[in-house]
Amino acid sequence: MSRHTDIRRLTAPDITLRKGGEPIVCLTAYTAPMARLLDPHCDLLLVGDSLGMVVHGLPNTVGVTLEMMILHGQAVMRGAERTMVVVDMPFGSYEAGPETAYANAARVLKETGAQAVKVESGPSVAATIAYLVERGIPVMGHVGLRPQAVNVDGKFRAKGRTPEERAKVLTEARAADEAGAFAIVVEGVDESLAPEITSAVRAPTIGIGASPLCDGQILVTDDLLGLFEWTPKFVRRYADLKSVIDQAAMAYAADVRSRRFPAAAETYALSAAKERQPRVARGDKRG
Ligand code: KIV
């Protein structure tokens, strides 16, 4: 629930209504403080299973569990007030069939308070999307490069090189759309395929490594902030936080080693007279 009653959180229908209109701004978030920072600027925050790689240091997203997604989903919901929050269904939590998917997706919604789930939607997942939507669970589809299929594909590889591959991605998108997905992530596809998908489906498309002609865009926030040495071709770095953190940690380490930190103002002198004043009066709320 929103901390301020006058702030209304965006919903799945709000996002769907943006088809063909002002581009939908989406980013990933995994923690409460980051969600709080991104909330004023975004329409949708995705608790992506990319958190397995970005936060937990896994080699890909296959090892991510439902419990990890729920824990991070809860954190993001504590930070975001206005944006729609979508939680990724991790590998193994929805592919076996609609009923397992429903039980797991319902758990995600109940335990996090998020408004929707996302599934990587190969054609066989369309029936599951329809089953969930019919039972009150908004679903975002995800076509093109599907990171959870890394063991089948062998590596993360953009899609749409051949006419067959283009047709396959278009079929996946149409299937997710017809099943009732409220929006569809289009990841890592040939630049000319993304607008083709966008005009073929009713749901807004959210591009990543796709095209500016999608209905919205998403990036992994940590990539955009420049927290990694390497970023994929499709990422635009808007900051170089890696260098900022490096500089800050280096300066701190030097201060600790030379005993310049902490200074007198950064310590508690409890026996001194000034310390008899209430701490709050000095602005120290931590006690
Ligand atoms: O897991 C994720 O962060 C995603 C986005 C990159 C779309 O699926």
GROMACS .gro file of C-alpha atoms and ligand atoms in nm:
model
  295
    1MET     CA    1   0.000   0.000   0.000
    2SER     CA    2   0.117   0.353  -0.075
    3ARG     CA    3   0.260   0.547   0.221
    4HIS     CA    4   0.066   0.855   0.105
    5THR     CA    5  -0.298   0.800   0.023
    6ASP     CA    6  -0.296   1.070  -0.246
    7ILE     CA    7  -0.041   0.878  -0.456
    8ARG     CA    8  -0.200   0.624  -0.688
    9ARG     CA    9   0.017   0.343  -0.810
   10LEU     CA   10   0.013   0.271  -1.183
   11THR     CA   11  -0.165  -0.050  -1.276
   12ALA     CA   12  -0.147  -0.306  -1.558
   13PRO     CA   13  -0.438  -0.138  -1.746
   14ASP     CA   14  -0.263   0.202  -1.713
   15ILE     CA   15   0.046   0.053  -1.878
   16THR     CA   16  -0.156  -0.119  -2.154
   17LEU     CA   17  -0.335   0.208  -2.231
   18ARG     CA   18   0.001   0.368  -2.309
   19LYS     CA   19   0.031   0.160  -2.629
   20GLY     CA   20   0.143   0.392  -2.908
   21GLY     CA   21   0.155   0.692  -2.673
   22GLU     CA   22   0.425   0.848  -2.456
   23PRO     CA   23   0.706   0.590  -2.423
   24ILE     CA   24   0.685   0.378  -2.107
   25VAL     CA   25   0.989   0.421  -1.881
   26CYS     CA   26   1.099   0.101  -1.708
   27LEU     CA   27   1.406   0.003  -1.506
   28THR     CA   28   1.504  -0.291  -1.289
   29ALA     CA   29   1.515  -0.254  -0.909
   30TYR     CA   30   1.615  -0.507  -0.648
   31THR     CA   31   1.630  -0.306  -0.324
   32ALA     CA   32   1.415  -0.056  -0.131
   33PRO     CA   33   1.659   0.241  -0.148
   34MET     CA   34   1.709   0.201  -0.523
   35ALA     CA   35   1.333   0.168  -0.579
   36ARG     CA   36   1.283   0.491  -0.380
   37LEU     CA   37   1.535   0.674  -0.599
   38LEU     CA   38   1.390   0.544  -0.928
   39ASP     CA   39   1.021   0.576  -0.837
   40PRO     CA   40   0.977   0.946  -0.936
   41HIS     CA   41   1.125   0.885  -1.281
   42CYS     CA   42   0.975   0.554  -1.393
   43ASP     CA   43   0.639   0.408  -1.487
   44LEU     CA   44   0.730   0.048  -1.409
   45LEU     CA   45   0.998  -0.117  -1.195
   46LEU     CA   46   1.089  -0.476  -1.273
   47VAL     CA   47   1.231  -0.697  -1.000
   48GLY     CA   48   1.416  -0.888  -1.269
   49ASP     CA   49   1.572  -1.228  -1.218
   50SER     CA   50   1.885  -1.054  -1.350
   51LEU     CA   51   1.933  -0.995  -0.975
   52GLY     CA   52   2.086  -1.343  -0.968
   53MET     CA   53   2.379  -1.212  -1.172
   54VAL     CA   54   2.379  -0.846  -1.064
   55VAL     CA   55   2.332  -0.889  -0.688
   56HIS     CA   56   2.416  -1.250  -0.613
   57GLY     CA   57   2.706  -1.306  -0.853
   58LEU     CA   58   2.554  -1.606  -1.031
   59PRO     CA   59   2.677  -1.688  -1.385
   60ASN     CA   60   2.322  -1.664  -1.529
   61THR     CA   61   1.959  -1.650  -1.411
   62VAL     CA   62   1.897  -2.026  -1.396
   63GLY     CA   63   1.992  -2.053  -1.027
   64VAL     CA   64   1.750  -1.784  -0.909
   65THR     CA   65   1.480  -1.912  -0.670
   66LEU     CA   66   1.125  -1.804  -0.593
   67GLU     CA   67   1.237  -1.713  -0.240
   68MET     CA   68   1.502  -1.474  -0.378
   69MET     CA   69   1.242  -1.307  -0.602
   70ILE     CA   70   0.997  -1.270  -0.314
   71LEU     CA   71   1.257  -1.121  -0.079
   72HIS     CA   72   1.368  -0.861  -0.336
   73GLY     CA   73   1.006  -0.799  -0.445
   74GLN     CA   74   0.915  -0.713  -0.085
   75ALA     CA   75   1.211  -0.474  -0.062
   76VAL     CA   76   1.120  -0.295  -0.386
   77MET     CA   77   0.757  -0.260  -0.280
   78ARG     CA   78   0.876  -0.086   0.040
   79GLY     CA   79   1.064   0.169  -0.171
   80ALA     CA   80   0.831   0.233  -0.467
   81GLU     CA   81   0.513   0.432  -0.420
   82ARG     CA   82   0.392   0.529  -0.764
   83THR     CA   83   0.543   0.291  -1.016
   84MET     CA   84   0.390  -0.037  -1.112
   85VAL     CA   85   0.605  -0.319  -0.968
   86VAL     CA   86   0.646  -0.643  -1.165
   87VAL     CA   87   0.831  -0.947  -1.030
   88ASP     CA   88   1.002  -1.198  -1.260
   89MET     CA   89   0.901  -1.562  -1.225
   90PRO     CA   90   1.232  -1.749  -1.195
   91PHE     CA   91   1.338  -2.049  -1.403
   92GLY     CA   92   1.149  -2.362  -1.296
   93SER     CA   93   0.860  -2.182  -1.125
   94TYR     CA   94   0.611  -2.167  -1.415
   95GLU     CA   95   0.715  -2.384  -1.711
   96ALA     CA   96   0.573  -2.717  -1.583
   97GLY     CA   97   0.215  -2.603  -1.633
   98PRO     CA   98  -0.054  -2.348  -1.553
   99GLU     CA   99  -0.142  -2.482  -1.208
  100THR     CA  100   0.213  -2.475  -1.071
  101ALA     CA  101   0.259  -2.134  -1.231
  102TYR     CA  102  -0.062  -2.010  -1.068
  103ALA     CA  103   0.039  -2.134  -0.720
  104ASN     CA  104   0.382  -1.970  -0.748
  105ALA     CA  105   0.262  -1.645  -0.908
  106ALA     CA  106  -0.016  -1.609  -0.649
  107ARG     CA  107   0.246  -1.653  -0.377
  108VAL     CA  108   0.459  -1.378  -0.534
  109LEU     CA  109   0.166  -1.136  -0.546
  110LYS     CA  110   0.044  -1.219  -0.194
  111GLU     CA  111   0.386  -1.206  -0.027
  112THR     CA  112   0.526  -0.900  -0.207
  113GLY     CA  113   0.222  -0.685  -0.285
  114ALA     CA  114   0.356  -0.639  -0.641
  115GLN     CA  115   0.093  -0.605  -0.913
  116ALA     CA  116   0.213  -0.845  -1.179
  117VAL     CA  117   0.460  -1.115  -1.275
  118LYS     CA  118   0.676  -1.157  -1.584
  119VAL     CA  119   0.741  -1.485  -1.763
  120GLU     CA  120   0.978  -1.562  -2.048
  121SER     CA  121   0.721  -1.662  -2.303
  122GLY     CA  122   0.805  -1.928  -2.553
  123PRO     CA  123   0.492  -2.049  -2.741
  124SER     CA  124   0.417  -2.324  -2.484
  125VAL     CA  125   0.390  -2.063  -2.207
  126ALA     CA  126   0.098  -1.882  -2.376
  127ALA     CA  127  -0.160  -2.119  -2.222
  128THR     CA  128  -0.011  -2.043  -1.880
  129ILE     CA  129  -0.035  -1.668  -1.939
  130ALA     CA  130  -0.405  -1.706  -2.028
  131TYR     CA  131  -0.466  -1.922  -1.718
  132LEU     CA  132  -0.304  -1.665  -1.487
  133VAL     CA  133  -0.471  -1.361  -1.643
  134GLU     CA  134  -0.812  -1.529  -1.628
  135ARG     CA  135  -0.756  -1.587  -1.255
  136GLY     CA  136  -0.655  -1.231  -1.169
  137ILE     CA  137  -0.279  -1.227  -1.218
  138PRO     CA  138  -0.153  -0.967  -1.467
  139VAL     CA  139   0.134  -1.107  -1.674
  140MET     CA  140   0.411  -0.939  -1.870
  141GLY     CA  141   0.553  -1.150  -2.152
  142HIS     CA  142   0.920  -1.163  -2.256
  143VAL     CA  143   1.024  -1.267  -2.607
  144GLY     CA  144   1.336  -1.265  -2.824
  145LEU     CA  145   1.651  -1.329  -2.626
  146ARG     CA  146   1.523  -1.527  -2.330
  147PRO     CA  147   1.803  -1.544  -2.070
  148GLN     CA  148   1.650  -1.845  -1.892
  149ALA     CA  149   1.699  -2.046  -2.214
  150VAL     CA  150   2.077  -1.994  -2.198
  151ASN     CA  151   2.146  -2.367  -2.163
  152VAL     CA  152   1.947  -2.444  -2.481
  153ASP     CA  153   2.090  -2.150  -2.677
  154GLY     CA  154   2.446  -2.204  -2.547
  155LYS     CA  155   2.497  -1.832  -2.479
  156PHE     CA  156   2.312  -1.499  -2.470
  157ARG     CA  157   2.258  -1.428  -2.840
  158ALA     CA  158   2.042  -1.168  -3.020
  159LYS     CA  159   1.756  -1.314  -3.224
  160GLY     CA  160   1.624  -1.245  -3.572
  161ARG     CA  161   1.916  -1.326  -3.802
  162THR     CA  162   1.719  -1.561  -4.027
  163PRO     CA  163   1.359  -1.540  -4.158
  164GLU     CA  164   1.278  -1.854  -3.953
  165GLU     CA  165   1.410  -1.699  -3.633
  166ARG     CA  166   1.222  -1.373  -3.700
  167ALA     CA  167   0.900  -1.566  -3.757
  168LYS     CA  168   0.954  -1.762  -3.435
  169VAL     CA  169   0.995  -1.447  -3.224
  170LEU     CA  170   0.691  -1.287  -3.390
  171THR     CA  171   0.488  -1.602  -3.314
  172GLU     CA  172   0.601  -1.592  -2.949
  173ALA     CA  173   0.495  -1.228  -2.921
  174ARG     CA  174   0.157  -1.287  -3.087
  175ALA     CA  175   0.094  -1.586  -2.859
  176ALA     CA  176   0.173  -1.384  -2.544
  177ASP     CA  177  -0.048  -1.101  -2.672
  178GLU     CA  178  -0.343  -1.325  -2.756
  179ALA     CA  179  -0.308  -1.491  -2.415
  180GLY     CA  180  -0.365  -1.151  -2.251
  181ALA     CA  181  -0.020  -1.023  -2.151
  182PHE     CA  182  -0.056  -0.659  -2.044
  183ALA     CA  183   0.287  -0.573  -2.191
  184ILE     CA  184   0.566  -0.765  -2.360
  185VAL     CA  185   0.942  -0.725  -2.311
  186VAL     CA  186   1.123  -0.761  -2.645
  187GLU     CA  187   1.488  -0.838  -2.570
  188GLY     CA  188   1.789  -0.866  -2.799
  189VAL     CA  189   1.628  -0.874  -3.143
  190ASP     CA  190   1.722  -0.737  -3.483
  191GLU     CA  191   1.644  -0.364  -3.487
  192SER     CA  192   1.390  -0.400  -3.771
  193LEU     CA  193   1.203  -0.685  -3.602
  194ALA     CA  194   1.103  -0.487  -3.292
  195PRO     CA  195   0.875  -0.237  -3.478
  196GLU     CA  196   0.723  -0.529  -3.668
  197ILE     CA  197   0.634  -0.696  -3.337
  198THR     CA  198   0.514  -0.364  -3.195
  199SER     CA  199   0.264  -0.317  -3.477
  200ALA     CA  200   0.155  -0.682  -3.467
  201VAL     CA  201   0.050  -0.688  -3.100
  202ARG     CA  202  -0.212  -0.507  -2.893
  203ALA     CA  203   0.008  -0.502  -2.581
  204PRO     CA  204   0.277  -0.235  -2.546
  205THR     CA  205   0.625  -0.362  -2.624
  206ILE     CA  206   0.911  -0.277  -2.388
  207GLY     CA  207   1.243  -0.292  -2.566
  208ILE     CA  208   1.588  -0.386  -2.438
  209GLY     CA  209   1.848  -0.421  -2.707
  210ALA     CA  210   1.562  -0.381  -2.954
  211SER     CA  211   1.456  -0.047  -3.110
  212PRO     CA  212   1.349   0.308  -3.013
  213LEU     CA  213   1.021   0.228  -3.189
  214CYS     CA  214   0.904  -0.001  -2.907
  215ASP     CA  215   0.629   0.139  -2.681
  216GLY     CA  216   0.875   0.167  -2.393
  217GLN     CA  217   1.229   0.085  -2.287
  218ILE     CA  218   1.390  -0.103  -2.001
  219LEU     CA  219   1.752  -0.138  -1.885
  220VAL     CA  220   1.921  -0.309  -1.594
  221THR     CA  221   1.976  -0.013  -1.360
  222ASP     CA  222   2.323  -0.124  -1.253
  223ASP     CA  223   2.431  -0.121  -1.621
  224LEU     CA  224   2.294   0.231  -1.675
  225LEU     CA  225   2.475   0.349  -1.361
  226GLY     CA  226   2.807   0.208  -1.482
  227LEU     CA  227   2.859  -0.032  -1.194
  228PHE     CA  228   3.028  -0.294  -1.412
  229GLU     CA  229   3.351  -0.299  -1.610
  230TRP     CA  230   3.170  -0.436  -1.914
  231THR     CA  231   2.822  -0.352  -2.041
  232PRO     CA  232   2.635  -0.502  -2.335
  233LYS     CA  233   2.627  -0.308  -2.667
  234PHE     CA  234   2.267  -0.193  -2.614
  235VAL     CA  235   2.332  -0.022  -2.279
  236ARG     CA  236   2.382   0.352  -2.254
  237ARG     CA  237   2.582   0.442  -1.942
  238TYR     CA  238   2.438   0.752  -1.774
  239ALA     CA  239   2.688   0.750  -1.487
  240ASP     CA  240   3.018   0.597  -1.382
  241LEU     CA  241   2.933   0.487  -1.028
  242LYS     CA  242   3.200   0.220  -1.037
  243SER     CA  243   3.466   0.495  -1.038
  244VAL     CA  244   3.277   0.696  -0.775
  245ILE     CA  245   3.267   0.392  -0.543
  246ASP     CA  246   3.629   0.309  -0.616
  247GLN     CA  247   3.738   0.665  -0.528
  248ALA     CA  248   3.524   0.673  -0.213
  249ALA     CA  249   3.650   0.335  -0.086
  250MET     CA  250   4.011   0.434  -0.163
  251ALA     CA  251   3.976   0.764   0.028
  252TYR     CA  252   3.812   0.585   0.323
  253ALA     CA  253   4.085   0.320   0.333
  254ALA     CA  254   4.355   0.590   0.333
  255ASP     CA  255   4.178   0.779   0.617
  256VAL     CA  256   4.142   0.463   0.828
  257ARG     CA  257   4.506   0.362   0.773
  258SER     CA  258   4.633   0.710   0.866
  259ARG     CA  259   4.386   0.741   1.159
  260ARG     CA  260   4.227   1.050   1.003
  261PHE     CA  261   3.894   0.868   1.037
  262PRO     CA  262   3.703   0.899   1.261
  263ALA     CA  263   3.760   1.264   1.355
  264ALA     CA  264   3.642   1.410   1.688
  265ALA     CA  265   3.311   1.521   1.533
  266GLU     CA  266   3.247   1.162   1.425
  267THR     CA  267   3.285   1.010   1.774
  268TYR     CA  268   3.073   1.010   2.092
  269ALA     CA  269   3.236   1.206   2.377
  270LEU     CA  270   2.984   1.087   2.634
  271SER     CA  271   3.167   1.221   2.938
  272ALA     CA  272   3.195   1.578   2.800
  273ALA     CA  273   2.944   1.843   2.915
  274LYS     CA  274   2.799   1.903   2.565
  275GLU     CA  275   2.700   1.538   2.553
  276ARG     CA  276   2.449   1.594   2.837
  277GLN     CA  277   2.221   1.768   2.586
  278PRO     CA  278   1.959   1.539   2.434
  279ARG     CA  279   2.111   1.372   2.124
  280VAL     CA  280   1.813   1.460   1.904
  281ALA     CA  281   1.888   1.829   1.958
  282ARG     CA  282   2.218   1.767   1.778
  283GLY     CA  283   2.037   1.599   1.493
  284ASP     CA  284   2.165   1.251   1.584
  285LYS     CA  285   1.863   1.028   1.547
  286ARG     CA  286   2.050   0.700   1.565
  287GLY     CA  287   2.113   0.728   1.940
  288KIV     O1  288   1.568  -0.992  -1.549
  288KIV     C1  289   1.566  -0.880  -1.602
  288KIV     O2  290   1.623  -0.782  -1.551
  288KIV     C2  291   1.493  -0.866  -1.726
  288KIV     C3  292   1.506  -0.737  -1.800
  288KIV     C4  293   1.643  -0.723  -1.853
  288KIV     C5  294   1.402  -0.721  -1.903
  288KIV     O3  295   1.426  -0.955  -1.768
   0.00000   0.00000   0.00000
